[in-house]
Amino acid sequence: MSVRTGPWGLVALLYAAGLGAAAQFAKLAAGFTALEQAYPETGAGLGLAVSLISFLGVALGLVAGMIVARLGFRRMLLAGLLLGAGMSLVQALLPAMPLFMASRLIEGASHLAIVVAAPTLIAEITDDRQRPVAMALWSTFFGTGFALFAWFGTPLAQTHGPAAPILLQAAWMLAVAAGVAAMIPRRMIAPPPEPFSLGLILRRHAEVYRSPTMAAPALGWLCYTLTFVSALTLLPRLAPGAPWLATVLPLAGIVLSLTLVAQLLRYVPGVQVVMAGFGLSACVVALLAMAPGSALLWIALFAVLSLAQAGSFAAIPQLVDDPRERALSNGAVAQMGNLGNLAGTPILLAVLSAGGQGAGLLFLGICYAAGLALHLGLAALRARAPRAD
């Protein structure tokens, strides 16, 4: 049974699902010190438990989009929430490390179902006027969820052990699942007629990444994610002497996304906002090369990056009309985002080790210039063949 509610109530519920997806990472990060004490024999390999979800995202991001489009957005969102809660309950038992790792790998399927189904549903339940603001809100789910959960989860882990934040995340997922079951109407989009097969998976990958509409948000998102987590992680090397920036920088992007960028997206197409974000980011990096210790410039960089962040999600429903293709595009964004998060920190660390701070800033600038160039090139392709897809 569904409960009638306005679109913003449903958007808030779907955003809560996104916060739960972010907490799938944050629940271990919040209690990592206590987790190390619970698994003393694991050593540095315990870090893999945090990032294992990302490996599955790289391999199966687009496949998740296909499955969600085939089986229905509401059904897959519920399945993702319940599966995530179940895996958290297993992890809260602090089982043997092989079982713990297996549960994290399975949890990757839960994460993908949420981050593909939820934004696709948001695009479906909002109108053209509401959608840009709603997608700008969705774009902040990871940073907001990670920050909030670290705030509440870390004291819990310190007081009650590493299982406490994991149980908190499980309870959150179950509560959101109950809300989804009650509030979101049953909707099914007819599955594609062809059988689900390896050949179909390969064809869909080729179709999406050849498409200047479906691929554009994902390819730009790769350029963004190559730098976001990596820059925050290696900030002590990029901006020594200002450790407080690690807390301020994500907040700067979140605040701007929810205020100025959300309003801007009411009047300016998402792709143009993304291109402005990449262009301005490259300019700020050039200024940082001349004054690398400037805290104000670092804050400015993460502020203008919010244009690329929010604009990328807003661009999907603007570029793609069909809900199934939107799910595929969201799956590609998940795939490229996980690839960027996985590869960005090792690449930036290697660059910094080889060439120092200047080389690291050059890497950031190249990523932003590449994001701008990709969007310009894909926009030109769309202009030449607007009905090719």
Tab-separated table of C-alpha atoms in Angstrom, residues 58-330:
chain	number	residue	atom	x	y	z
A	58	VAL	CA	33.670	-0.582	-11.166
A	59	ALA	CA	32.829	-4.034	-12.483
A	60	LEU	CA	29.045	-3.919	-12.278
A	61	GLY	CA	27.948	-0.275	-12.204
A	62	LEU	CA	26.338	-0.352	-15.613
A	63	VAL	CA	25.007	-3.871	-15.048
A	64	ALA	CA	23.225	-2.503	-11.975
A	65	GLY	CA	21.587	0.095	-14.202
A	66	MET	CA	20.389	-2.663	-16.516
A	67	ILE	CA	18.982	-4.744	-13.659
A	68	VAL	CA	17.234	-1.785	-12.044
A	69	ALA	CA	15.679	-0.783	-15.376
A	70	ARG	CA	14.547	-4.354	-15.980
A	71	LEU	CA	13.089	-5.233	-12.565
A	72	GLY	CA	11.711	-1.862	-11.490
A	73	PHE	CA	13.095	1.062	-9.519
A	74	ARG	CA	10.967	0.684	-6.376
A	75	ARG	CA	11.540	-3.065	-6.158
A	76	MET	CA	15.310	-2.767	-6.567
A	77	LEU	CA	15.557	0.125	-4.110
A	78	LEU	CA	13.736	-1.948	-1.487
A	79	ALA	CA	15.946	-4.947	-2.258
A	80	GLY	CA	19.069	-2.805	-1.941
A	81	LEU	CA	17.995	-1.355	1.402
A	82	LEU	CA	17.036	-4.729	2.875
A	83	LEU	CA	20.148	-6.460	1.549
A	84	GLY	CA	22.307	-3.666	2.980
A	85	ALA	CA	20.625	-3.965	6.372
A	86	GLY	CA	21.114	-7.742	6.328
A	87	MET	CA	24.812	-7.487	5.533
A	88	SER	CA	25.249	-4.916	8.297
A	89	LEU	CA	23.666	-7.317	10.777
A	90	VAL	CA	26.144	-9.996	9.682
A	91	GLN	CA	29.059	-7.572	10.054
A	92	ALA	CA	27.882	-6.462	13.507
A	93	LEU	CA	28.554	-10.021	14.699
A	94	LEU	CA	32.250	-9.378	13.860
A	95	PRO	CA	32.593	-12.727	12.073
A	96	ALA	CA	35.831	-14.232	10.771
A	97	MET	CA	37.506	-11.877	8.312
A	98	PRO	CA	36.771	-13.973	5.162
A	99	LEU	CA	33.049	-13.854	5.982
A	100	PHE	CA	33.290	-10.155	6.842
A	101	MET	CA	34.898	-9.462	3.467
A	102	ALA	CA	32.316	-11.595	1.656
A	103	SER	CA	29.528	-9.607	3.297
A	104	ARG	CA	31.142	-6.370	2.123
A	105	LEU	CA	31.334	-7.690	-1.427
A	106	ILE	CA	27.630	-8.618	-1.352
A	107	GLU	CA	26.893	-5.226	0.181
A	108	GLY	CA	28.329	-3.676	-2.971
A	109	ALA	CA	25.242	-4.936	-4.829
A	110	SER	CA	23.066	-3.169	-2.254
A	111	HIS	CA	25.000	0.072	-2.698
A	112	LEU	CA	24.701	-0.034	-6.473
A	113	ALA	CA	20.958	-0.721	-6.368
A	114	ILE	CA	20.423	2.337	-4.152
A	115	VAL	CA	22.633	4.798	-6.038
A	116	VAL	CA	21.079	3.811	-9.385
A	117	ALA	CA	17.424	3.475	-8.386
A	118	ALA	CA	17.104	6.457	-6.031
A	119	PRO	CA	18.239	9.259	-8.395
A	120	THR	CA	16.260	7.716	-11.256
A	121	LEU	CA	13.139	7.770	-9.063
A	122	ILE	CA	13.839	11.363	-8.017
A	123	ALA	CA	13.939	12.366	-11.672
A	124	GLU	CA	10.624	10.564	-12.255
A	125	ILE	CA	8.632	12.068	-9.354
A	126	THR	CA	9.707	15.703	-9.849
A	127	ASP	CA	8.658	18.071	-12.604
A	128	ASP	CA	10.921	20.207	-14.762
A	129	ARG	CA	10.897	23.064	-12.238
A	130	GLN	CA	11.570	20.895	-9.176
A	131	ARG	CA	14.022	18.466	-10.750
A	132	PRO	CA	17.187	20.638	-10.871
A	133	VAL	CA	16.920	21.450	-7.162
A	134	ALA	CA	16.144	17.831	-6.297
A	135	MET	CA	19.137	16.545	-8.265
A	136	ALA	CA	21.398	19.168	-6.690
A	137	LEU	CA	20.256	17.884	-3.304
A	138	TRP	CA	20.930	14.287	-4.350
A	139	SER	CA	24.459	15.210	-5.456
A	140	THR	CA	25.363	15.967	-1.823
A	141	PHE	CA	24.275	12.595	-0.415
A	142	PHE	CA	27.734	11.064	-0.103
A	143	GLY	CA	29.494	13.976	1.559
A	144	THR	CA	26.566	14.724	3.862
A	145	GLY	CA	25.980	11.101	4.817
A	146	PHE	CA	29.652	10.455	5.434
A	147	ALA	CA	30.034	13.578	7.592
A	148	LEU	CA	26.860	12.998	9.622
A	149	PHE	CA	27.567	9.340	10.203
A	150	ALA	CA	31.156	10.006	11.219
A	151	TRP	CA	29.856	12.602	13.665
A	152	PHE	CA	27.416	10.207	15.344
A	153	GLY	CA	29.146	6.909	14.635
A	154	THR	CA	32.631	7.654	15.923
A	155	PRO	CA	31.529	8.347	19.534
A	156	LEU	CA	29.345	5.224	19.385
A	157	ALA	CA	32.310	3.102	18.304
A	158	GLN	CA	34.517	4.587	21.006
A	159	THR	CA	31.934	3.877	23.698
A	160	HIS	CA	30.301	0.631	22.554
A	161	GLY	CA	32.758	-0.918	20.088
A	162	PRO	CA	32.885	-1.258	16.277
A	163	ALA	CA	29.549	-3.088	16.029
A	164	ALA	CA	27.594	-0.059	17.282
A	165	PRO	CA	27.870	2.179	14.173
A	166	ILE	CA	27.244	-0.869	11.984
A	167	LEU	CA	23.998	-1.581	13.859
A	168	LEU	CA	23.028	2.085	13.616
A	169	GLN	CA	23.410	1.913	9.837
A	170	ALA	CA	21.343	-1.296	9.685
A	171	ALA	CA	18.546	0.362	11.658
A	172	TRP	CA	18.635	3.371	9.317
A	173	MET	CA	18.352	1.149	6.239
A	174	LEU	CA	15.413	-0.769	7.716
A	175	ALA	CA	13.613	2.459	8.631
A	176	VAL	CA	14.085	3.872	5.133
A	177	ALA	CA	12.947	0.564	3.588
A	178	ALA	CA	9.736	0.773	5.620
A	179	GLY	CA	9.215	4.314	4.347
A	180	VAL	CA	9.807	3.285	0.735
A	181	ALA	CA	7.341	0.382	1.046
A	182	ALA	CA	4.674	2.683	2.486
A	183	MET	CA	5.166	5.904	0.526
A	184	ILE	CA	6.354	5.070	-2.981
A	185	PRO	CA	3.677	3.769	-5.370
A	186	ARG	CA	4.231	0.455	-7.103
A	187	ARG	CA	5.565	1.210	-10.563
A	188	MET	CA	7.059	-1.121	-13.102
A	189	ILE	CA	8.649	-0.142	-16.374
A	190	ALA	CA	8.332	-2.952	-18.885
A	191	PRO	CA	11.578	-4.922	-19.193
A	192	PRO	CA	13.379	-4.962	-22.532
A	193	PRO	CA	12.394	-7.898	-24.726
A	194	GLU	CA	15.866	-9.384	-25.178
A	195	PRO	CA	17.139	-12.029	-22.714
A	196	PHE	CA	19.596	-10.923	-20.050
A	197	SER	CA	22.957	-12.297	-21.180
A	198	LEU	CA	26.666	-11.554	-21.362
A	199	GLY	CA	26.179	-10.434	-24.949
A	200	LEU	CA	23.474	-7.983	-23.879
A	201	ILE	CA	25.734	-6.631	-21.106
A	202	LEU	CA	28.540	-6.012	-23.584
A	203	ARG	CA	26.147	-4.391	-26.077
A	204	ARG	CA	24.752	-2.095	-23.402
A	205	HIS	CA	28.253	-1.003	-22.371
A	206	ALA	CA	29.070	-0.187	-25.968
A	207	GLU	CA	25.715	1.567	-26.450
A	208	VAL	CA	26.061	3.741	-23.330
A	209	TYR	CA	29.689	4.760	-23.755
A	210	ARG	CA	29.210	5.509	-27.466
A	211	SER	CA	26.220	7.708	-26.697
A	212	PRO	CA	27.006	11.429	-26.337
A	213	THR	CA	23.914	11.745	-24.117
A	214	MET	CA	24.069	8.746	-21.769
A	215	ALA	CA	27.870	8.796	-21.426
A	216	ALA	CA	28.400	12.524	-20.876
A	217	PRO	CA	27.544	12.713	-17.147
A	218	ALA	CA	29.581	9.581	-16.386
A	219	LEU	CA	32.739	10.632	-18.244
A	220	GLY	CA	32.680	14.050	-16.631
A	221	TRP	CA	32.050	12.391	-13.248
A	222	LEU	CA	35.199	10.311	-13.701
A	223	CYS	CA	37.266	13.505	-14.021
A	224	TYR	CA	35.618	14.862	-10.872
A	225	THR	CA	36.030	11.724	-8.737
A	226	LEU	CA	39.656	11.240	-9.747
A	227	THR	CA	40.409	14.360	-7.695
A	228	PHE	CA	37.790	14.778	-4.963
A	229	VAL	CA	38.584	11.960	-2.521
A	230	SER	CA	42.254	11.881	-3.517
A	231	ALA	CA	42.736	15.606	-2.847
A	232	LEU	CA	41.014	15.343	0.540
A	233	THR	CA	43.036	12.251	1.452
A	234	LEU	CA	46.371	13.783	0.468
A	235	LEU	CA	45.591	17.321	1.587
A	236	PRO	CA	48.480	17.306	4.116
A	237	ARG	CA	50.857	17.064	1.142
A	238	LEU	CA	48.956	19.476	-1.073
A	239	ALA	CA	48.260	22.105	1.596
A	240	PRO	CA	50.584	21.504	4.543
A	241	GLY	CA	49.960	23.587	7.623
A	242	ALA	CA	46.153	23.734	7.363
A	243	PRO	CA	44.742	20.419	8.670
A	244	TRP	CA	41.373	22.060	9.399
A	245	LEU	CA	40.757	22.325	5.655
A	246	ALA	CA	39.882	18.617	5.511
A	247	THR	CA	36.704	19.389	7.452
A	248	VAL	CA	35.859	22.701	5.791
A	249	LEU	CA	36.343	21.757	2.130
A	250	PRO	CA	33.532	19.171	1.777
A	251	LEU	CA	31.186	21.488	3.685
A	252	ALA	CA	31.951	24.327	1.260
A	253	GLY	CA	30.824	22.179	-1.660
A	254	ILE	CA	27.700	20.921	0.115
A	255	VAL	CA	26.567	24.401	1.172
A	256	LEU	CA	27.074	25.870	-2.309
A	257	SER	CA	25.333	22.891	-3.973
A	258	LEU	CA	22.235	23.363	-1.834
A	259	THR	CA	22.079	27.132	-2.268
A	260	LEU	CA	23.593	28.923	-5.250
A	261	VAL	CA	24.011	25.905	-7.543
A	262	ALA	CA	20.516	24.574	-6.846
A	263	GLN	CA	19.055	27.929	-7.893
A	264	LEU	CA	21.383	28.234	-10.883
A	265	LEU	CA	20.203	24.875	-12.187
A	266	ARG	CA	16.657	26.245	-12.427
A	267	TYR	CA	17.777	28.489	-15.292
A	268	VAL	CA	20.961	26.960	-16.760
A	269	PRO	CA	21.228	23.436	-18.269
A	270	GLY	CA	23.159	20.967	-16.148
A	271	VAL	CA	25.846	20.328	-18.766
A	272	GLN	CA	26.649	24.047	-18.975
A	273	VAL	CA	26.885	24.204	-15.185
A	274	VAL	CA	29.287	21.231	-15.209
A	275	MET	CA	31.462	22.868	-17.871
A	276	ALA	CA	31.541	26.104	-15.885
A	277	GLY	CA	32.563	24.116	-12.824
A	278	PHE	CA	35.443	22.393	-14.600
A	279	GLY	CA	36.617	25.619	-16.249
A	280	LEU	CA	36.559	27.573	-12.997
A	281	SER	CA	38.258	24.712	-11.151
A	282	ALA	CA	41.109	24.687	-13.670
A	283	CYS	CA	41.492	28.453	-13.204
A	284	VAL	CA	41.598	28.132	-9.407
A	285	VAL	CA	44.234	25.389	-9.667
A	286	ALA	CA	46.334	27.743	-11.820
A	287	LEU	CA	46.083	30.336	-9.044
A	288	LEU	CA	46.976	27.678	-6.468
A	289	ALA	CA	50.130	26.906	-8.425
A	290	MET	CA	51.210	30.465	-7.657
A	291	ALA	CA	49.976	30.420	-4.030
A	292	PRO	CA	49.700	26.748	-3.000
A	293	GLY	CA	49.385	27.547	0.677
A	294	SER	CA	46.304	29.757	0.278
A	295	ALA	CA	43.462	28.286	2.341
A	296	LEU	CA	41.026	30.668	0.659
A	297	LEU	CA	41.911	29.298	-2.782
A	298	TRP	CA	41.462	25.704	-1.598
A	299	ILE	CA	38.019	26.600	-0.280
A	300	ALA	CA	37.259	28.326	-3.582
A	301	LEU	CA	38.312	25.189	-5.491
A	302	PHE	CA	35.937	22.903	-3.624
A	303	ALA	CA	33.190	25.504	-3.840
A	304	VAL	CA	33.341	25.732	-7.643
A	305	LEU	CA	33.683	21.945	-7.897
A	306	SER	CA	30.130	21.819	-6.528
A	307	LEU	CA	29.046	23.099	-9.956
A	308	ALA	CA	30.413	19.931	-11.550
A	309	GLN	CA	29.008	17.795	-8.741
A	310	ALA	CA	25.421	19.017	-8.792
A	311	GLY	CA	25.345	19.709	-12.519
A	312	SER	CA	26.329	16.129	-13.357
A	313	PHE	CA	23.271	14.625	-11.679
A	314	ALA	CA	20.966	17.360	-12.981
A	315	ALA	CA	22.216	16.710	-16.519
A	316	ILE	CA	21.058	13.070	-16.613
A	317	PRO	CA	17.288	13.685	-16.789
A	318	GLN	CA	17.894	16.697	-19.040
A	319	LEU	CA	19.890	14.682	-21.564
A	320	VAL	CA	17.955	11.402	-21.333
A	321	ASP	CA	14.150	11.192	-21.505
A	322	ASP	CA	13.545	7.444	-21.234
A	323	PRO	CA	13.564	6.129	-17.628
A	324	ARG	CA	15.380	2.925	-18.630
A	325	GLU	CA	18.129	4.940	-20.303
A	326	ARG	CA	18.305	7.202	-17.255
A	327	ALA	CA	18.935	4.112	-15.137
A	328	LEU	CA	21.722	3.090	-17.512
A	329	SER	CA	23.229	6.580	-17.341
A	330	ASN	CA	23.069	6.521	-13.528
